[in-house]
Amino acid sequence: RKEVEQDPGPFNVPEGATVAFNCTYSNSASQSFFWYRQDCRKEPKLLMSVYSSGNEDGRFTAQLNRASQYISLLIRDSKLSDSATYLCVVNYGQNFVFGPGTRLSVLP
Amino acid sequence: GAVVSQHPSRVICKSGTSVKIECRSLDFQATTMFWYRQFPKQSLMLMATSNEGSKATYEQGVEKDKFLINHASLTLSTLTVTSAHPEDSSFYICSARDREGGQGSKSLYEQYFGPGTRLTVT
Protein backbone atom coordinates (compact mmCIF):
# COMPACT_ATOMS: atom_id res chain seq x y z
CA ARG A 1 0.00 0.00 0.00
CA LYS A 2 1.32 3.44 -0.89
CA GLU A 3 2.11 5.78 1.99
CA VAL A 4 -0.19 8.51 0.72
CA GLU A 5 -3.11 7.88 -1.59
CA GLN A 6 -5.44 10.33 -3.23
CA ASP A 7 -8.57 10.29 -5.39
CA PRO A 8 -7.28 9.39 -8.85
CA GLY A 9 -9.23 12.09 -10.69
CA PRO A 10 -9.32 13.96 -12.93
CA PHE A 11 -12.18 16.07 -11.67
CA ASN A 12 -13.89 18.19 -14.32
CA VAL A 13 -16.34 20.60 -12.73
CA PRO A 14 -18.20 23.73 -13.89
CA GLU A 15 -17.37 27.13 -12.44
CA GLY A 16 -19.10 27.71 -9.15
CA ALA A 17 -19.23 24.04 -8.24
CA THR A 18 -18.12 22.61 -4.91
CA VAL A 19 -15.54 19.87 -5.13
CA ALA A 20 -13.94 17.67 -2.47
CA PHE A 21 -10.68 15.76 -2.55
CA ASN A 22 -9.78 12.89 -0.29
CA CYS A 23 -6.41 11.65 0.90
CA THR A 24 -5.42 8.74 3.11
CA TYR A 25 -2.07 8.03 4.71
CA SER A 26 -0.66 4.83 6.14
CA ASN A 27 1.90 6.01 8.70
CA SER A 28 0.19 6.63 12.02
CA ALA A 29 3.29 8.52 13.23
CA SER A 30 2.62 11.29 10.73
CA GLN A 31 2.78 14.67 12.38
CA SER A 32 1.83 17.36 9.94
CA PHE A 33 -0.35 17.54 6.90
CA PHE A 34 -0.53 19.92 4.01
CA TRP A 35 -2.32 20.57 0.77
CA TYR A 36 -0.19 21.90 -2.07
CA ARG A 37 -1.28 22.89 -5.55
CA GLN A 38 0.90 22.41 -8.56
CA ASP A 39 0.31 24.06 -11.89
CA CYS A 40 1.54 22.36 -15.02
CA ARG A 41 5.36 22.37 -15.24
CA LYS A 42 5.68 24.48 -12.10
CA GLU A 43 6.81 23.81 -8.56
CA PRO A 44 4.26 22.96 -5.85
CA LYS A 45 2.95 25.85 -3.82
CA LEU A 46 1.56 25.55 -0.32
CA LEU A 47 -2.19 25.95 -0.30
CA MET A 48 -2.81 25.32 3.37
CA SER A 49 -1.69 23.36 6.37
CA VAL A 50 -4.22 20.97 7.87
CA TYR A 51 -4.93 21.12 11.58
CA SER A 52 -6.71 18.61 13.78
CA SER A 53 -9.56 20.99 14.41
CA GLY A 54 -10.05 21.62 10.72
CA ASN A 55 -9.32 24.94 9.14
CA GLU A 56 -10.75 27.24 6.56
CA ASP A 57 -9.16 29.80 4.29
CA GLY A 58 -11.67 31.61 2.15
CA ARG A 59 -13.21 29.10 -0.23
CA PHE A 60 -10.95 26.29 0.95
CA THR A 61 -11.65 24.02 3.92
CA ALA A 62 -9.32 21.29 5.12
CA GLN A 63 -10.21 18.52 7.52
CA LEU A 64 -8.07 15.94 9.30
CA ASN A 65 -9.26 12.71 10.87
CA ARG A 66 -6.31 11.12 12.67
CA ALA A 67 -8.28 8.07 13.77
CA SER A 68 -9.13 7.22 10.17
CA GLN A 69 -5.85 8.62 8.81
CA TYR A 70 -7.78 10.71 6.37
CA ILE A 71 -7.47 14.26 5.09
CA SER A 72 -9.86 16.19 2.90
CA LEU A 73 -9.93 19.43 0.97
CA LEU A 74 -13.15 21.17 0.02
CA ILE A 75 -13.23 23.93 -2.57
CA ARG A 76 -16.40 26.01 -2.76
CA ASP A 77 -17.48 28.28 -5.60
CA SER A 78 -14.67 26.96 -7.80
CA LYS A 79 -12.95 29.38 -10.18
CA LEU A 80 -11.21 28.75 -13.47
CA SER A 81 -7.96 29.64 -11.71
CA ASP A 82 -8.42 26.72 -9.34
CA SER A 83 -7.54 24.34 -12.18
CA ALA A 84 -4.38 22.56 -11.04
CA THR A 85 -3.16 19.35 -9.48
CA TYR A 86 -3.74 19.16 -5.73
CA LEU A 87 -1.12 17.31 -3.74
CA CYS A 88 -1.67 15.86 -0.29
CA VAL A 89 1.55 15.95 1.72
CA VAL A 90 2.25 14.12 4.95
CA ASN A 91 5.20 14.81 7.21
CA TYR A 92 6.86 12.73 9.91
CA GLY A 93 10.24 13.64 11.27
CA GLN A 94 12.21 15.07 8.38
CA ASN A 95 10.25 13.13 5.80
CA PHE A 96 7.70 14.70 3.51
CA VAL A 97 5.71 12.24 1.49
CA PHE A 98 3.67 13.44 -1.46
CA GLY A 99 0.53 11.84 -2.71
CA PRO A 100 0.16 11.24 -6.45
CA GLY A 101 -2.08 14.29 -6.78
CA THR A 102 -5.59 14.86 -8.02
CA ARG A 103 -6.06 16.92 -11.12
CA LEU A 104 -8.87 19.47 -11.15
CA SER A 105 -10.18 21.20 -14.25
CA VAL A 106 -12.73 23.94 -13.71
CA LEU A 107 -14.69 24.50 -16.89
CA PRO A 108 -16.39 27.74 -18.01
CA GLY B 1 9.74 36.00 2.46
CA ALA B 2 10.82 32.35 2.23
CA VAL B 3 12.10 32.43 -1.34
CA VAL B 4 14.05 29.54 -2.81
CA SER B 5 15.82 29.87 -6.13
CA GLN B 6 17.18 27.22 -8.45
CA HIS B 7 19.67 27.53 -11.23
CA PRO B 8 19.54 26.73 -14.06
CA SER B 9 15.82 26.61 -14.75
CA ARG B 10 16.34 24.54 -17.85
CA VAL B 11 19.32 22.57 -19.15
CA ILE B 12 19.94 20.35 -22.13
CA CYS B 13 23.04 18.21 -22.06
CA LYS B 14 24.58 15.33 -23.97
CA SER B 15 24.57 11.83 -22.62
CA GLY B 16 27.62 11.14 -20.46
CA THR B 17 28.14 14.69 -19.26
CA SER B 18 27.56 15.99 -15.74
CA VAL B 19 25.12 18.70 -14.74
CA LYS B 20 25.13 20.76 -11.56
CA ILE B 21 21.92 22.28 -10.17
CA GLU B 22 22.03 24.92 -7.45
CA CYS B 23 19.38 25.53 -4.84
CA ARG B 24 19.53 28.67 -2.71
CA SER B 25 17.41 29.98 0.12
CA LEU B 26 17.42 33.72 -0.48
CA ASP B 27 15.99 35.23 2.67
CA PHE B 28 16.31 32.55 5.29
CA GLN B 29 18.76 29.94 6.51
CA ALA B 30 17.95 26.35 5.76
CA THR B 31 19.46 23.60 7.86
CA THR B 32 17.66 21.03 5.77
CA MET B 33 17.11 20.92 2.04
CA PHE B 34 15.33 18.27 0.03
CA TRP B 35 15.81 17.17 -3.55
CA TYR B 36 12.89 15.77 -5.51
CA ARG B 37 12.44 14.42 -8.99
CA GLN B 38 9.21 14.47 -10.94
CA PHE B 39 8.58 12.57 -14.15
CA PRO B 40 5.72 13.62 -16.45
CA LYS B 41 2.27 13.00 -15.00
CA GLN B 42 3.77 11.63 -11.80
CA SER B 43 4.09 13.06 -8.32
CA LEU B 44 7.23 14.31 -6.68
CA MET B 45 9.57 11.60 -5.49
CA LEU B 46 12.04 12.43 -2.75
CA MET B 47 15.58 11.66 -3.81
CA ALA B 48 17.57 12.78 -0.80
CA THR B 49 17.55 14.88 2.34
CA SER B 50 20.48 17.18 2.82
CA ASN B 51 21.56 18.65 6.16
CA GLU B 52 24.08 21.46 6.24
CA GLY B 53 27.57 20.22 6.97
CA SER B 54 26.78 16.51 6.82
CA LYS B 55 26.31 13.83 4.21
CA ALA B 56 22.99 13.59 2.45
CA THR B 57 20.57 10.80 3.21
CA TYR B 58 19.41 9.11 0.02
CA GLU B 59 16.11 7.37 -0.54
CA GLN B 60 16.08 3.74 -1.51
CA GLY B 61 16.86 3.26 -5.17
CA VAL B 62 18.67 6.58 -5.61
CA GLU B 63 22.35 6.13 -6.43
CA LYS B 64 24.44 8.39 -4.24
CA ASP B 65 27.42 8.16 -6.58
CA LYS B 66 25.32 9.32 -9.50
CA PHE B 67 23.45 12.10 -7.75
CA LEU B 68 26.04 14.00 -5.74
CA ILE B 69 24.66 16.39 -3.15
CA ASN B 70 26.63 19.06 -1.39
CA HIS B 71 25.14 21.29 1.30
CA ALA B 72 28.11 23.40 2.27
CA SER B 73 26.26 26.38 3.70
CA LEU B 74 22.94 27.27 5.28
CA THR B 75 21.76 28.87 2.06
CA LEU B 76 23.12 26.63 -0.69
CA SER B 77 22.77 23.02 -1.72
CA THR B 78 23.87 21.56 -5.03
CA LEU B 79 22.84 18.44 -6.89
CA THR B 80 25.20 17.09 -9.53
CA VAL B 81 23.88 14.51 -11.95
CA THR B 82 26.99 12.64 -13.06
CA SER B 83 27.28 10.84 -16.38
CA ALA B 84 23.73 11.78 -17.26
CA HIS B 85 21.65 9.50 -19.46
CA PRO B 86 18.36 10.12 -21.26
CA GLU B 87 16.46 8.31 -18.49
CA ASP B 88 17.68 11.02 -16.08
CA SER B 89 15.65 13.57 -18.00
CA SER B 90 13.20 14.92 -15.47
CA PHE B 91 12.03 17.92 -13.46
CA TYR B 92 14.29 18.35 -10.44
CA ILE B 93 12.92 20.42 -7.57
CA CYS B 94 14.56 21.40 -4.33
CA SER B 95 12.89 22.56 -1.15
CA ALA B 96 14.16 24.01 2.08
CA ARG B 97 13.05 24.21 5.67
CA ASP B 98 13.57 27.41 7.58
CA ARG B 99 16.11 27.12 10.38
CA GLU B 100 13.84 29.32 12.47
CA GLY B 101 10.78 27.21 11.79
CA GLY B 102 8.57 27.00 14.85
CA GLN B 103 9.46 30.48 16.03
CA GLY B 104 6.98 33.31 15.83
CA SER B 105 4.67 32.84 12.91
CA LYS B 106 6.98 30.48 11.07
CA SER B 107 5.72 26.97 10.72
CA LEU B 108 7.95 24.26 12.12
CA TYR B 109 7.25 21.86 9.31
CA GLU B 110 6.65 23.94 6.23
CA GLN B 111 9.00 23.57 3.31
CA TYR B 112 9.54 26.08 0.55
CA PHE B 113 10.07 24.95 -3.00
CA GLY B 114 12.37 26.23 -5.67
CA PRO B 115 10.97 26.78 -9.17
CA GLY B 116 12.53 23.57 -10.46
CA THR B 117 15.09 22.64 -13.10
CA ARG B 118 14.03 20.85 -16.23
CA LEU B 119 16.83 18.54 -17.36
CA THR B 120 16.84 17.03 -20.82
CA VAL B 121 19.59 14.57 -21.67
CA THR B 122 20.03 13.89 -25.38
Tab-separated table of C-alpha atoms in Angstrom:
chain	number	residue	atom	x	y	z
A	1	ARG	CA	0.000	0.000	0.000
A	2	LYS	CA	1.317	3.441	-0.887
A	3	GLU	CA	2.113	5.782	1.994
A	4	VAL	CA	-0.187	8.514	0.719
A	5	GLU	CA	-3.105	7.883	-1.591
A	6	GLN	CA	-5.441	10.334	-3.230
A	7	ASP	CA	-8.565	10.292	-5.393
A	8	PRO	CA	-7.280	9.387	-8.848
A	9	GLY	CA	-9.231	12.087	-10.686
A	10	PRO	CA	-9.324	13.959	-12.925
A	11	PHE	CA	-12.179	16.071	-11.668
A	12	ASN	CA	-13.890	18.186	-14.320
A	13	VAL	CA	-16.337	20.604	-12.734
A	14	PRO	CA	-18.197	23.730	-13.888
A	15	GLU	CA	-17.368	27.126	-12.441
A	16	GLY	CA	-19.100	27.711	-9.146
A	17	ALA	CA	-19.230	24.040	-8.235
A	18	THR	CA	-18.119	22.608	-4.913
A	19	VAL	CA	-15.536	19.866	-5.133
A	20	ALA	CA	-13.942	17.672	-2.467
A	21	PHE	CA	-10.683	15.764	-2.553
A	22	ASN	CA	-9.775	12.887	-0.288
A	23	CYS	CA	-6.415	11.655	0.898
A	24	THR	CA	-5.422	8.744	3.115
A	25	TYR	CA	-2.067	8.030	4.711
A	26	SER	CA	-0.657	4.834	6.136
A	27	ASN	CA	1.903	6.007	8.695
A	28	SER	CA	0.193	6.634	12.016
A	29	ALA	CA	3.289	8.516	13.229
A	30	SER	CA	2.624	11.291	10.730
A	31	GLN	CA	2.784	14.674	12.384
A	32	SER	CA	1.828	17.361	9.939
A	33	PHE	CA	-0.352	17.536	6.903
A	34	PHE	CA	-0.533	19.921	4.013
A	35	TRP	CA	-2.315	20.568	0.768
A	36	TYR	CA	-0.195	21.905	-2.069
A	37	ARG	CA	-1.277	22.893	-5.547
A	38	GLN	CA	0.897	22.410	-8.559
A	39	ASP	CA	0.310	24.058	-11.887
A	40	CYS	CA	1.538	22.362	-15.017
A	41	ARG	CA	5.359	22.372	-15.244
A	42	LYS	CA	5.684	24.483	-12.104
A	43	GLU	CA	6.807	23.815	-8.563
A	44	PRO	CA	4.259	22.961	-5.852
A	45	LYS	CA	2.954	25.849	-3.817
A	46	LEU	CA	1.555	25.547	-0.324
A	47	LEU	CA	-2.194	25.950	-0.301
A	48	MET	CA	-2.811	25.321	3.366
A	49	SER	CA	-1.692	23.363	6.366
A	50	VAL	CA	-4.216	20.969	7.867
A	51	TYR	CA	-4.932	21.118	11.583
A	52	SER	CA	-6.712	18.608	13.775
A	53	SER	CA	-9.563	20.995	14.412
A	54	GLY	CA	-10.047	21.621	10.718
A	55	ASN	CA	-9.321	24.938	9.145
A	56	GLU	CA	-10.752	27.236	6.555
A	57	ASP	CA	-9.155	29.801	4.293
A	58	GLY	CA	-11.667	31.609	2.148
A	59	ARG	CA	-13.213	29.103	-0.227
A	60	PHE	CA	-10.952	26.290	0.955
A	61	THR	CA	-11.647	24.020	3.918
A	62	ALA	CA	-9.318	21.290	5.118
A	63	GLN	CA	-10.213	18.517	7.521
A	64	LEU	CA	-8.071	15.943	9.301
A	65	ASN	CA	-9.259	12.712	10.871
A	66	ARG	CA	-6.313	11.122	12.670
A	67	ALA	CA	-8.284	8.069	13.768
A	68	SER	CA	-9.125	7.220	10.167
A	69	GLN	CA	-5.846	8.623	8.812
A	70	TYR	CA	-7.777	10.708	6.367
A	71	ILE	CA	-7.473	14.262	5.086
A	72	SER	CA	-9.857	16.194	2.901
A	73	LEU	CA	-9.931	19.431	0.969
A	74	LEU	CA	-13.146	21.173	0.019
A	75	ILE	CA	-13.233	23.927	-2.566
A	76	ARG	CA	-16.397	26.013	-2.760
A	77	ASP	CA	-17.481	28.275	-5.605
A	78	SER	CA	-14.673	26.962	-7.796
A	79	LYS	CA	-12.948	29.377	-10.178
A	80	LEU	CA	-11.212	28.746	-13.473
A	81	SER	CA	-7.958	29.636	-11.712
A	82	ASP	CA	-8.420	26.716	-9.337
A	83	SER	CA	-7.537	24.335	-12.182
A	84	ALA	CA	-4.382	22.561	-11.042
A	85	THR	CA	-3.161	19.350	-9.482
A	86	TYR	CA	-3.736	19.164	-5.734
A	87	LEU	CA	-1.123	17.307	-3.742
A	88	CYS	CA	-1.672	15.858	-0.294
A	89	VAL	CA	1.552	15.951	1.722
A	90	VAL	CA	2.252	14.122	4.951
A	91	ASN	CA	5.200	14.814	7.209
A	92	TYR	CA	6.863	12.730	9.915
A	93	GLY	CA	10.241	13.645	11.266
A	94	GLN	CA	12.213	15.068	8.376
A	95	ASN	CA	10.254	13.132	5.802
A	96	PHE	CA	7.705	14.704	3.510
A	97	VAL	CA	5.713	12.242	1.488
A	98	PHE	CA	3.674	13.439	-1.456
A	99	GLY	CA	0.527	11.844	-2.711
A	100	PRO	CA	0.164	11.245	-6.445
A	101	GLY	CA	-2.078	14.289	-6.783
A	102	THR	CA	-5.589	14.861	-8.016
A	103	ARG	CA	-6.064	16.921	-11.119
A	104	LEU	CA	-8.865	19.466	-11.148
A	105	SER	CA	-10.177	21.199	-14.248
A	106	VAL	CA	-12.729	23.936	-13.711
A	107	LEU	CA	-14.686	24.504	-16.889
A	108	PRO	CA	-16.387	27.742	-18.007
B	1	GLY	CA	9.744	36.000	2.463
B	2	ALA	CA	10.823	32.349	2.230
B	3	VAL	CA	12.101	32.435	-1.339
B	4	VAL	CA	14.051	29.542	-2.808
B	5	SER	CA	15.818	29.866	-6.133
B	6	GLN	CA	17.182	27.220	-8.449
B	7	HIS	CA	19.668	27.530	-11.234
B	8	PRO	CA	19.539	26.731	-14.059
B	9	SER	CA	15.822	26.605	-14.752
B	10	ARG	CA	16.344	24.539	-17.849
B	11	VAL	CA	19.319	22.573	-19.149
B	12	ILE	CA	19.937	20.347	-22.130
B	13	CYS	CA	23.045	18.214	-22.062
B	14	LYS	CA	24.575	15.334	-23.971
B	15	SER	CA	24.566	11.827	-22.619
B	16	GLY	CA	27.624	11.137	-20.462
B	17	THR	CA	28.139	14.686	-19.259
B	18	SER	CA	27.557	15.991	-15.741
B	19	VAL	CA	25.122	18.703	-14.736
B	20	LYS	CA	25.128	20.763	-11.556
B	21	ILE	CA	21.924	22.280	-10.170
B	22	GLU	CA	22.025	24.925	-7.453
B	23	CYS	CA	19.375	25.526	-4.836
B	24	ARG	CA	19.528	28.669	-2.709
B	25	SER	CA	17.409	29.976	0.123
B	26	LEU	CA	17.418	33.717	-0.478
B	27	ASP	CA	15.987	35.228	2.674
B	28	PHE	CA	16.309	32.546	5.294
B	29	GLN	CA	18.763	29.941	6.508
B	30	ALA	CA	17.951	26.348	5.756
B	31	THR	CA	19.459	23.603	7.856
B	32	THR	CA	17.657	21.026	5.765
B	33	MET	CA	17.112	20.922	2.040
B	34	PHE	CA	15.326	18.266	0.030
B	35	TRP	CA	15.813	17.165	-3.550
B	36	TYR	CA	12.893	15.766	-5.511
B	37	ARG	CA	12.439	14.421	-8.992
B	38	GLN	CA	9.214	14.474	-10.944
B	39	PHE	CA	8.577	12.565	-14.149
B	40	PRO	CA	5.720	13.618	-16.448
B	41	LYS	CA	2.268	13.003	-15.000
B	42	GLN	CA	3.766	11.632	-11.805
B	43	SER	CA	4.092	13.058	-8.320
B	44	LEU	CA	7.232	14.315	-6.678
B	45	MET	CA	9.571	11.604	-5.490
B	46	LEU	CA	12.044	12.431	-2.752
B	47	MET	CA	15.583	11.661	-3.808
B	48	ALA	CA	17.566	12.785	-0.800
B	49	THR	CA	17.554	14.876	2.336
B	50	SER	CA	20.481	17.183	2.824
B	51	ASN	CA	21.559	18.650	6.157
B	52	GLU	CA	24.082	21.456	6.241
B	53	GLY	CA	27.566	20.217	6.971
B	54	SER	CA	26.784	16.514	6.815
B	55	LYS	CA	26.311	13.826	4.210
B	56	ALA	CA	22.987	13.593	2.453
B	57	THR	CA	20.567	10.797	3.212
B	58	TYR	CA	19.408	9.109	0.025
B	59	GLU	CA	16.115	7.370	-0.543
B	60	GLN	CA	16.085	3.744	-1.508
B	61	GLY	CA	16.861	3.259	-5.170
B	62	VAL	CA	18.669	6.576	-5.608
B	63	GLU	CA	22.348	6.134	-6.428
B	64	LYS	CA	24.441	8.391	-4.241
B	65	ASP	CA	27.424	8.161	-6.579
B	66	LYS	CA	25.324	9.317	-9.495
B	67	PHE	CA	23.453	12.104	-7.748
B	68	LEU	CA	26.041	14.004	-5.744
B	69	ILE	CA	24.658	16.388	-3.154
B	70	ASN	CA	26.634	19.058	-1.389
B	71	HIS	CA	25.137	21.286	1.301
B	72	ALA	CA	28.114	23.402	2.268
B	73	SER	CA	26.257	26.384	3.704
B	74	LEU	CA	22.944	27.271	5.277
B	75	THR	CA	21.764	28.865	2.063
B	76	LEU	CA	23.118	26.633	-0.695
B	77	SER	CA	22.767	23.017	-1.717
B	78	THR	CA	23.875	21.563	-5.035
B	79	LEU	CA	22.837	18.435	-6.889
B	80	THR	CA	25.204	17.090	-9.528
B	81	VAL	CA	23.876	14.514	-11.952
B	82	THR	CA	26.986	12.641	-13.057
B	83	SER	CA	27.280	10.843	-16.384
B	84	ALA	CA	23.728	11.780	-17.264
B	85	HIS	CA	21.650	9.495	-19.458
B	86	PRO	CA	18.357	10.119	-21.259
B	87	GLU	CA	16.458	8.313	-18.488
B	88	ASP	CA	17.684	11.020	-16.076
B	89	SER	CA	15.650	13.573	-18.001
B	90	SER	CA	13.199	14.921	-15.468
B	91	PHE	CA	12.032	17.922	-13.464
B	92	TYR	CA	14.287	18.349	-10.438
B	93	ILE	CA	12.919	20.424	-7.570
B	94	CYS	CA	14.561	21.405	-4.328
B	95	SER	CA	12.892	22.560	-1.153
B	96	ALA	CA	14.158	24.012	2.084
B	97	ARG	CA	13.051	24.206	5.675
B	98	ASP	CA	13.574	27.411	7.576
B	99	ARG	CA	16.114	27.123	10.378
B	100	GLU	CA	13.839	29.323	12.472
B	101	GLY	CA	10.775	27.213	11.788
B	102	GLY	CA	8.574	26.996	14.854
B	103	GLN	CA	9.462	30.483	16.034
B	104	GLY	CA	6.980	33.308	15.832
B	105	SER	CA	4.670	32.838	12.905
B	106	LYS	CA	6.981	30.481	11.071
B	107	SER	CA	5.720	26.966	10.718
B	108	LEU	CA	7.945	24.264	12.117
B	109	TYR	CA	7.247	21.858	9.310
B	110	GLU	CA	6.654	23.944	6.235
B	111	GLN	CA	8.996	23.572	3.313
B	112	TYR	CA	9.536	26.085	0.547
B	113	PHE	CA	10.069	24.948	-3.004
B	114	GLY	CA	12.373	26.231	-5.670
B	115	PRO	CA	10.972	26.782	-9.174
B	116	GLY	CA	12.531	23.570	-10.462
B	117	THR	CA	15.090	22.640	-13.097
B	118	ARG	CA	14.032	20.848	-16.226
B	119	LEU	CA	16.825	18.536	-17.357
B	120	THR	CA	16.839	17.027	-20.816
B	121	VAL	CA	19.593	14.572	-21.675
B	122	THR	CA	20.029	13.891	-25.383
